[in-house]
PDB file of C-alpha atoms in Angstrom:
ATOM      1  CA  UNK A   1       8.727  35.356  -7.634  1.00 58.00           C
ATOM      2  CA  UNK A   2       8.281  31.642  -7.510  1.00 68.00           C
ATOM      3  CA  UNK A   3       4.588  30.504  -7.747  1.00 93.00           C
ATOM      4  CA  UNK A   4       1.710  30.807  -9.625  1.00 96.00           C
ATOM      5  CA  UNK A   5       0.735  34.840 -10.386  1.00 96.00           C
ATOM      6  CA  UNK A   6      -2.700  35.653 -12.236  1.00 97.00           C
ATOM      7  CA  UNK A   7      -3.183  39.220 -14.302  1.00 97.00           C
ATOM      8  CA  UNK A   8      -4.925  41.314 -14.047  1.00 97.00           C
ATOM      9  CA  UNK A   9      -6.260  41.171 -10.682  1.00 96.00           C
ATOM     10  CA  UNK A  10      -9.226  43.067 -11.518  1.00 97.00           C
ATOM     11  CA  UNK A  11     -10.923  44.025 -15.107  1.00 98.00           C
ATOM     12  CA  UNK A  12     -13.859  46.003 -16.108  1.00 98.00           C
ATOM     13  CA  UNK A  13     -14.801  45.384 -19.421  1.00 97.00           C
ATOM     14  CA  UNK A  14     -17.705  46.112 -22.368  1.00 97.00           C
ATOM     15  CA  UNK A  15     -20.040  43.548 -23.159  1.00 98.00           C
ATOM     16  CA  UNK A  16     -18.441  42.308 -26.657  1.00 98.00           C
ATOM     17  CA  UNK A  17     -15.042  43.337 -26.357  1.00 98.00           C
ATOM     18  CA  UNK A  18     -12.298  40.597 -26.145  1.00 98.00           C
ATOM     19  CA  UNK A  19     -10.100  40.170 -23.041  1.00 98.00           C
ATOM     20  CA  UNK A  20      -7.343  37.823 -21.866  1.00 98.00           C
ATOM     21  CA  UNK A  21      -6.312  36.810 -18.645  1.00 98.00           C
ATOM     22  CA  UNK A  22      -3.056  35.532 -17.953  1.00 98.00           C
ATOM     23  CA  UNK A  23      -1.462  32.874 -15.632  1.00 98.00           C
ATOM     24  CA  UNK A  24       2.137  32.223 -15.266  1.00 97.00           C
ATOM     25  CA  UNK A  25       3.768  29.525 -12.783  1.00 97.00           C
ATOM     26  CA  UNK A  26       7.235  28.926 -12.447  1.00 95.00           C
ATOM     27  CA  UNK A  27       7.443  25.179 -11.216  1.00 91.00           C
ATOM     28  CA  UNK A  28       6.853  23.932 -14.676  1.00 89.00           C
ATOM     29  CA  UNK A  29       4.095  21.582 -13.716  1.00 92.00           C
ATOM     30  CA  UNK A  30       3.192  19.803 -16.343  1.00 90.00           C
ATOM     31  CA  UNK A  31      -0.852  20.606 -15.317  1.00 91.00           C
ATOM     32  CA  UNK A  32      -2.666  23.764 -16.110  1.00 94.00           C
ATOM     33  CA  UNK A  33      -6.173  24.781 -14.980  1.00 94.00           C
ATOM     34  CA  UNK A  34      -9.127  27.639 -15.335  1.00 97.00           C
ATOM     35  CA  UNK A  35     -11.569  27.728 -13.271  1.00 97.00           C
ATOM     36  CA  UNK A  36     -14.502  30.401 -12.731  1.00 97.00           C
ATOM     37  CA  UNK A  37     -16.437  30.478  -9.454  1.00 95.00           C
ATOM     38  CA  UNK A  38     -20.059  31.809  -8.734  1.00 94.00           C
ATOM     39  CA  UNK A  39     -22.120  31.805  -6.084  1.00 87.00           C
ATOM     40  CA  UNK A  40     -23.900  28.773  -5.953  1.00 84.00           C
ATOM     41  CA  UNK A  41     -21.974  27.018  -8.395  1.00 89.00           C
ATOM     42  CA  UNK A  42     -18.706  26.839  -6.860  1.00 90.00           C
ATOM     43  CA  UNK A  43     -15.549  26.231  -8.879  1.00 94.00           C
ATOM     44  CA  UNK A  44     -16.605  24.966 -12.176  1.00 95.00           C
ATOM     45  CA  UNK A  45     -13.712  24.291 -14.730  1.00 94.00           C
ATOM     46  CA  UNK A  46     -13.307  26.066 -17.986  1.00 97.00           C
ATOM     47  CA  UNK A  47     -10.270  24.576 -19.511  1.00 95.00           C
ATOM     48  CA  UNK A  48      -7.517  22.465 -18.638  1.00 93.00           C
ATOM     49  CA  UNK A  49      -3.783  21.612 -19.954  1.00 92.00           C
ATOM     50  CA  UNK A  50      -1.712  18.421 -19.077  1.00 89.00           C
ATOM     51  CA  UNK A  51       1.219  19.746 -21.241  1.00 89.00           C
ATOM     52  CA  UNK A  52       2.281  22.259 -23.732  1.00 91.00           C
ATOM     53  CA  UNK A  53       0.101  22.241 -26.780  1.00 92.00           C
ATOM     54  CA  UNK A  54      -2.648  19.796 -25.159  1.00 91.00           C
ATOM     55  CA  UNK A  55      -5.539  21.376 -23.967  1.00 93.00           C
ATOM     56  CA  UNK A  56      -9.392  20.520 -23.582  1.00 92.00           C
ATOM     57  CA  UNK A  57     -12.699  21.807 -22.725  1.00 93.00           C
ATOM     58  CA  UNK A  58     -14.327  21.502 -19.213  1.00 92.00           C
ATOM     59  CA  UNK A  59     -17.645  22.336 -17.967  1.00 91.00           C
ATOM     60  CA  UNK A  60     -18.032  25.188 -19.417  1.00 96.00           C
ATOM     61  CA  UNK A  61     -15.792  26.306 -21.845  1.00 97.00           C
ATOM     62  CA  UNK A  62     -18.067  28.262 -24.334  1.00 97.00           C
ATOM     63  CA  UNK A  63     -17.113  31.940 -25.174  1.00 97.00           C
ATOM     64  CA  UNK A  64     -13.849  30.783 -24.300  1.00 98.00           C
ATOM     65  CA  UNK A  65     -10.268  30.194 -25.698  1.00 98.00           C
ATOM     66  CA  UNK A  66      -6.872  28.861 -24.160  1.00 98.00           C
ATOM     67  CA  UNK A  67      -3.531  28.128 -25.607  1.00 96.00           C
ATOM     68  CA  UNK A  68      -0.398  26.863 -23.819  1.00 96.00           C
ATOM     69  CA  UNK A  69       2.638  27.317 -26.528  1.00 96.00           C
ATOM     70  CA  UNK A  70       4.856  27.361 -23.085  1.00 95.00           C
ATOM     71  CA  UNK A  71       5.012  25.346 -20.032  1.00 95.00           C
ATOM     72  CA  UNK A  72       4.631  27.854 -17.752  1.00 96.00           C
ATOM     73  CA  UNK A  73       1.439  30.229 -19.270  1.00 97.00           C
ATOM     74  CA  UNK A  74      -2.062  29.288 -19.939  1.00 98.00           C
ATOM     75  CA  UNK A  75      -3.670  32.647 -20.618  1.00 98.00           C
ATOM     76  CA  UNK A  76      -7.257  32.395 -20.938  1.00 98.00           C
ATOM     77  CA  UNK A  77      -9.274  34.397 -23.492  1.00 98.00           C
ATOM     78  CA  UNK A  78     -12.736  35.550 -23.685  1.00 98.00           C
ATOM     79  CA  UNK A  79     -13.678  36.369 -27.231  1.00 95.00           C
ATOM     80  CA  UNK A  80     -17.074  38.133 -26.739  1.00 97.00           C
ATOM     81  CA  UNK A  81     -17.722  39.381 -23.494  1.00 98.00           C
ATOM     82  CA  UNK A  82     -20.813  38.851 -22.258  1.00 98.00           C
ATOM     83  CA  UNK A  83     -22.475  39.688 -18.368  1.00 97.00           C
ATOM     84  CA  UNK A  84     -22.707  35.979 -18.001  1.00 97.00           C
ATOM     85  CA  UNK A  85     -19.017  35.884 -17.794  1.00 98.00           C
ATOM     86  CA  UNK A  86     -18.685  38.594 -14.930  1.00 98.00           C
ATOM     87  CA  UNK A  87     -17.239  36.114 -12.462  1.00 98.00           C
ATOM     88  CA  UNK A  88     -14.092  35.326 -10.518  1.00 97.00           C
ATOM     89  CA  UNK A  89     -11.348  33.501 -12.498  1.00 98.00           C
ATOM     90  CA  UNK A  90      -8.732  31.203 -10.580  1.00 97.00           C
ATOM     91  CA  UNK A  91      -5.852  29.808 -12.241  1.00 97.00           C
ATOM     92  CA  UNK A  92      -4.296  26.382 -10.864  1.00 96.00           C
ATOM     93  CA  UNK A  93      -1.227  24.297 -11.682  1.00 94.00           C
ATOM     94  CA  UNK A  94      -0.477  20.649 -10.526  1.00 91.00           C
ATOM     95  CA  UNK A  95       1.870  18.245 -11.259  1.00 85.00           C
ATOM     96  CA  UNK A  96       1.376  14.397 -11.947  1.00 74.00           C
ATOM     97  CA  UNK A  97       1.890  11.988  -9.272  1.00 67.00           C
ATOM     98  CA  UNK A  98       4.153   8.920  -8.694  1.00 61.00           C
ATOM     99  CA  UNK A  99       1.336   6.656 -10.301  1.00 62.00           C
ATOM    100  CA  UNK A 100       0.889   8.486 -13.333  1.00 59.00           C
ATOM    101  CA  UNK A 101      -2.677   9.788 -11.958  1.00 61.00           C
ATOM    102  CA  UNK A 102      -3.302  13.038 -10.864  1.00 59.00           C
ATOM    103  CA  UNK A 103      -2.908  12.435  -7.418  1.00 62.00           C
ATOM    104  CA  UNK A 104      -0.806  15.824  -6.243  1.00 78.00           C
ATOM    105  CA  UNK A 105      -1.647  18.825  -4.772  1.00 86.00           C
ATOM    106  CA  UNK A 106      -2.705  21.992  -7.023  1.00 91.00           C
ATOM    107  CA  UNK A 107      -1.844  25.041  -6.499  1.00 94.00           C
ATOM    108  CA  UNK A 108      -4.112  28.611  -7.222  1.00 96.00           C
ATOM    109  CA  UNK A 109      -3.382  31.865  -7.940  1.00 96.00           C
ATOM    110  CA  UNK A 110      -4.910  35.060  -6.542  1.00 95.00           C
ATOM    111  CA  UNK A 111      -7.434  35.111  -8.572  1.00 96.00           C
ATOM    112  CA  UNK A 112      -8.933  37.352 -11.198  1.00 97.00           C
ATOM    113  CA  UNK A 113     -12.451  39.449 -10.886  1.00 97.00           C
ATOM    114  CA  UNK A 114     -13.476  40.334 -14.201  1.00 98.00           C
ATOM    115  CA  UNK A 115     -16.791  42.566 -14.402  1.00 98.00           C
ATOM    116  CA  UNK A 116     -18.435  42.628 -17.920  1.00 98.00           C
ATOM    117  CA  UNK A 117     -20.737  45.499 -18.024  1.00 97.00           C
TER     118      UNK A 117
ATOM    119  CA  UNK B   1     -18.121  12.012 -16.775  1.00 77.00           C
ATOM    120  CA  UNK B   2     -16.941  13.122 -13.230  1.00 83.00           C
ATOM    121  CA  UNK B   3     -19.049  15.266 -10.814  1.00 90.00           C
ATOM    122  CA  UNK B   4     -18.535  16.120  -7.394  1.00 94.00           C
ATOM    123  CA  UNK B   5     -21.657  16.985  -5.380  1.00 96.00           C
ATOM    124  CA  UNK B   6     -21.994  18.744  -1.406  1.00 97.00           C
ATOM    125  CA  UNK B   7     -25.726  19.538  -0.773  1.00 96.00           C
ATOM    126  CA  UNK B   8     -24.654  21.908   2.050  1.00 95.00           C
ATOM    127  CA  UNK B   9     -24.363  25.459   0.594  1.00 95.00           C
ATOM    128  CA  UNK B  10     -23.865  26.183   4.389  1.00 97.00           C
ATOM    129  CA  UNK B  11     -23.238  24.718   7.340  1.00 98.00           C
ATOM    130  CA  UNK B  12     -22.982  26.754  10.704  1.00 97.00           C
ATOM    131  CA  UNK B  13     -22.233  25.166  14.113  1.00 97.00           C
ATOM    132  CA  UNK B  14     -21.321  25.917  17.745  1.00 97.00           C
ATOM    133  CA  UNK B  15     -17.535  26.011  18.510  1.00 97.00           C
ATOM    134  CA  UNK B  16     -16.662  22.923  20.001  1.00 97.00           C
ATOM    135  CA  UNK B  17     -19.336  21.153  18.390  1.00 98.00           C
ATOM    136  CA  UNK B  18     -18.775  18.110  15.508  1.00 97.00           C
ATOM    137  CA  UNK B  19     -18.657  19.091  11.894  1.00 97.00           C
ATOM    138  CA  UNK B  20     -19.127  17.075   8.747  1.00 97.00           C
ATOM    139  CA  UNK B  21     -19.065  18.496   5.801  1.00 98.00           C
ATOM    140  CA  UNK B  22     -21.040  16.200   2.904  1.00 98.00           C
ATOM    141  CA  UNK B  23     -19.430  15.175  -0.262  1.00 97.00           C
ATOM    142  CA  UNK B  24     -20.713  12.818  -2.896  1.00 97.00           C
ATOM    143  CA  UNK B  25     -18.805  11.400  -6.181  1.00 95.00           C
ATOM    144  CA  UNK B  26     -19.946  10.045  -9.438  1.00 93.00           C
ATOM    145  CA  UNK B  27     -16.966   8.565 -11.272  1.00 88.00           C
ATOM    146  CA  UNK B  28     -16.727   4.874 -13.104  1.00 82.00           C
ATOM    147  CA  UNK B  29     -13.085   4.332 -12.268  1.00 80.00           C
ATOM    148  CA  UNK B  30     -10.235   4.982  -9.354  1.00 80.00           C
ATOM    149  CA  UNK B  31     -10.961   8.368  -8.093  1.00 85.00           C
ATOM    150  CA  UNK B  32      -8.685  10.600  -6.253  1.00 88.00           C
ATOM    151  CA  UNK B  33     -10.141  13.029  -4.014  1.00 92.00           C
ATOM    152  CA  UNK B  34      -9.496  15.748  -2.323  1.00 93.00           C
ATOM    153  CA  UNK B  35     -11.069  18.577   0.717  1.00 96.00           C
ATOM    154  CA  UNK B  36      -9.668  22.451  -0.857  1.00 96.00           C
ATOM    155  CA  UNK B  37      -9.982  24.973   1.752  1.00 97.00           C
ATOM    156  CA  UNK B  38     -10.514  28.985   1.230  1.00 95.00           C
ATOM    157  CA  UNK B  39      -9.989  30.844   4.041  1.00 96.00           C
ATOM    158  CA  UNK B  40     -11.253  34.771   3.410  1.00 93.00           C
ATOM    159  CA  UNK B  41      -8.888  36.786   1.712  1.00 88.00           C
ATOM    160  CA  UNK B  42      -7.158  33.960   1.333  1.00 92.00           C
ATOM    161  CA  UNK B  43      -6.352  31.530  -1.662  1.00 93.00           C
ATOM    162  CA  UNK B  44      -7.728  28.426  -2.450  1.00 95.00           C
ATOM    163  CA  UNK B  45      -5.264  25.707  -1.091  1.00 94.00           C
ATOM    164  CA  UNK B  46      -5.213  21.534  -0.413  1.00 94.00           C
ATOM    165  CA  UNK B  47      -6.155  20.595   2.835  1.00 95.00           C
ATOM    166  CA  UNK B  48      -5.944  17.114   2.354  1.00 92.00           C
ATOM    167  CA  UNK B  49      -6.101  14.018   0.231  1.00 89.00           C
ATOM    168  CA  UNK B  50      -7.317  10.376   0.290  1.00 85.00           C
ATOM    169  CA  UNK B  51      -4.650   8.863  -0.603  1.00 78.00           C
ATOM    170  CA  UNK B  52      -2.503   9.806   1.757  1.00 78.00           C
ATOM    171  CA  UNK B  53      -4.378   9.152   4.636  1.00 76.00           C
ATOM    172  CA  UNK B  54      -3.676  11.405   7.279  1.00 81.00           C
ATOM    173  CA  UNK B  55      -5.103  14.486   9.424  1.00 84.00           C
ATOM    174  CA  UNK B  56      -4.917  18.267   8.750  1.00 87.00           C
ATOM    175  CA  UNK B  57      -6.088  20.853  11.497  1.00 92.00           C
ATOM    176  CA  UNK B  58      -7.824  18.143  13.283  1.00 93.00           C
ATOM    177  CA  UNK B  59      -9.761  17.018  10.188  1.00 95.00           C
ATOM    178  CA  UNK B  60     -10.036  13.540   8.446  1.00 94.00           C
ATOM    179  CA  UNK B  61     -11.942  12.024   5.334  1.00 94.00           C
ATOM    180  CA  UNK B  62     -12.605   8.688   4.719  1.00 89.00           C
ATOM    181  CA  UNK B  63     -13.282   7.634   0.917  1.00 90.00           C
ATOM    182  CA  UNK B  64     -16.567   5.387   0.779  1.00 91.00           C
ATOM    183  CA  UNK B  65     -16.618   3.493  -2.653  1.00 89.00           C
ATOM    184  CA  UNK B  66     -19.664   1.612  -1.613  1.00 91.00           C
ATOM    185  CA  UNK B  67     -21.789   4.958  -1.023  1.00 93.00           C
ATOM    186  CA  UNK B  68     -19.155   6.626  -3.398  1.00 94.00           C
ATOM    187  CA  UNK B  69     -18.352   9.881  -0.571  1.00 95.00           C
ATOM    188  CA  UNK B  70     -15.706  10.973   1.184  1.00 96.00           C
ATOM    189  CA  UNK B  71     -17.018  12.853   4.291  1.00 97.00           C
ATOM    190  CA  UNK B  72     -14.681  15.480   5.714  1.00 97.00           C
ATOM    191  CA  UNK B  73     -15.022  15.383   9.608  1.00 96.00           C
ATOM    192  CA  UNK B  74     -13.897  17.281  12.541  1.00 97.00           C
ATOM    193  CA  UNK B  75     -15.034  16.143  16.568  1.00 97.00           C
ATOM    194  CA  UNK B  76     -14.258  19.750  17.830  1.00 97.00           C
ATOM    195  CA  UNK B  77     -15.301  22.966  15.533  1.00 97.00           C
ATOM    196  CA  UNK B  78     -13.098  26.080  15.943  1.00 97.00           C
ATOM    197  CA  UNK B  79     -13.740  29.666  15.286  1.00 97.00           C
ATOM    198  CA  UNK B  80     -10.382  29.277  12.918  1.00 96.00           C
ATOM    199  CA  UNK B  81     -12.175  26.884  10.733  1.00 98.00           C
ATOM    200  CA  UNK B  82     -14.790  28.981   9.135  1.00 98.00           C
ATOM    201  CA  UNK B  83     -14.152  29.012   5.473  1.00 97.00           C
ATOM    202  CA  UNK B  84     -15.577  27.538   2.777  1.00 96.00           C
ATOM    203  CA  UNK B  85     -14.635  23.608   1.707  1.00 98.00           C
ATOM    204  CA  UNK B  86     -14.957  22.450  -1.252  1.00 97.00           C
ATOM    205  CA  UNK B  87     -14.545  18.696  -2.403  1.00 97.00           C
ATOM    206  CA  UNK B  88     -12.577  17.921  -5.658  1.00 95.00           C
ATOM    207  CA  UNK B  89     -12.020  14.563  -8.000  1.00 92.00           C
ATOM    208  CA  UNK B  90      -9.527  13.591 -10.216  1.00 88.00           C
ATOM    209  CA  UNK B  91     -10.001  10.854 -12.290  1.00 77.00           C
ATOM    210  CA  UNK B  92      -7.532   8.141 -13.822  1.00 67.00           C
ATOM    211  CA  UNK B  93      -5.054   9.884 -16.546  1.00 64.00           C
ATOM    212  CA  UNK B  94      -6.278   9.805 -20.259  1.00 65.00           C
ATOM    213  CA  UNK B  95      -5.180  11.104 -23.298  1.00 63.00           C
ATOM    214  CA  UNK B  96      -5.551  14.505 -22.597  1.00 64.00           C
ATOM    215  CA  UNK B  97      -4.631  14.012 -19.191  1.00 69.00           C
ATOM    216  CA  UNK B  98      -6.772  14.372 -16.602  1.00 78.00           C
ATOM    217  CA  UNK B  99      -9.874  17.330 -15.088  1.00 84.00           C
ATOM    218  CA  UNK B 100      -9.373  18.209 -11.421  1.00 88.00           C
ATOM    219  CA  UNK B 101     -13.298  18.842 -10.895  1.00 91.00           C
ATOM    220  CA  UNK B 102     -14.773  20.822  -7.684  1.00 94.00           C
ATOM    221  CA  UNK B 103     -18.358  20.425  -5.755  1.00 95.00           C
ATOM    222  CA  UNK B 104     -20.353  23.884  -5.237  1.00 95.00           C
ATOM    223  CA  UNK B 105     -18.499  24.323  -2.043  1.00 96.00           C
ATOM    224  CA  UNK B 106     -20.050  24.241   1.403  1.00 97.00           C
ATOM    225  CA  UNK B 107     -19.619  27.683   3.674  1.00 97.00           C
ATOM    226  CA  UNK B 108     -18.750  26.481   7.252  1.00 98.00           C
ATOM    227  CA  UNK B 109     -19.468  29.265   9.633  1.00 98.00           C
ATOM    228  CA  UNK B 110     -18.173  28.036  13.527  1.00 98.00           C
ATOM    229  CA  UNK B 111     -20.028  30.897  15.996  1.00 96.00           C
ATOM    230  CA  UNK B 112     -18.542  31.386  19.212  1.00 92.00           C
TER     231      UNK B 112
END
């Protein structure tokens, strides 16, 4: 299916065990994006990619890990879990715009709710 | 360093009523900005952008540089517009490209 697809959808994990989400689009936008949203934070970014093998930290990337060896994936590993992390985790792809900024819509997946107990 | 800021967590008005839904920017260069919409159950999608100007579902934001905020507005509130809004910024392209950063959102709730 064309788009942008998140797995899982939904994870229950132990506090210290390592888990990785994945995100796969198929428009091959050169712009790659984790978010995590809370309540009363909003969306707060994590990580982002503007091409294969380029990627930095956002607001919050500790306890975190990304790697984009392809275009199209951007999976999104937590190392540790901790309950801090028990959140919902949106993926989000975008392309660059005629001006060289980012100027162009991005699109999100489903969506990922990952409980760390 | 880029932030995005709306000091409504929610907002709740009469249908028919005017809505504006607060968003302030902190960026040093050319921002683009945008107003995301989430609808419930739904997922999180653009509803519009600065830079091109125009209106979406009846709403419109203008981008302030002087007070740096970019206000989205609606004269009529309807039920179909309860969701929550959030405000986003993208700054100019660097070398490892460029964040797309959201507020805290803002929960519009339009009661009948």
């Amino acid at each position: 299916d064309a788009g942008i697809t998140q797995s899982p959808r939904y994870k229950i994990t132990e506090t210290g065990r390592q888990v990785t989400l994945m995100c796969h689009q198929t428009w091959s936008h050169s712009y790659m994006f984790w978010y995590r949203q809370d309540l009363g934070h909003g969306l707060r970014l994590i990580y982002y990619s503007a091409a294969a093998d380029i990627t930095d930290k956002g607001e919050v990337p500790d306890g975190y890990v990304v790697s984009r060896s392809k275009t199209e994936n951007f999976p999104l590993t937590l190392e540790s879990a901790t309950r801090s992390q028990t959140s919902v985790y949106f993926c989000a792809s975008s392309e660059i715009g005629r001006t060289g900024n980012m100027n162009t819509e991005a699109f999100f997946g489903q969506g990922t709710r990952l409980t760390v107990v | 360093a880029q932030r995005v800021t709306q000091p409504e967590k929610l907002l709740s008005v009469f249908k028919g009523a005017p809505v504006e839904l607060k968003c302030n920017y902190s960026y040093s260069g050319s921002p683009e900005l945008f107003w995301y919409v989430q609808y419930s159950r739904q997922r999180l999608q653009l509803l519009l952008r600065h830079i091109s100007r125009e209106s979406i579902k009846g709403f419109t934001a203008d981008l302030n540089k002087g007070e740096t905020s970019f206000h989205l507005k609606k004269p009529f509130a309807q039920e179909e517009d309860s969701a929550m809004y959030y405000c986003a910024l993208s700054g100019q392209v660097g070398w490892y490209g460029n964040k797309l950063v959201f507020g805290a959102g803002t929960i519009l709730r339009v009661k009948s």
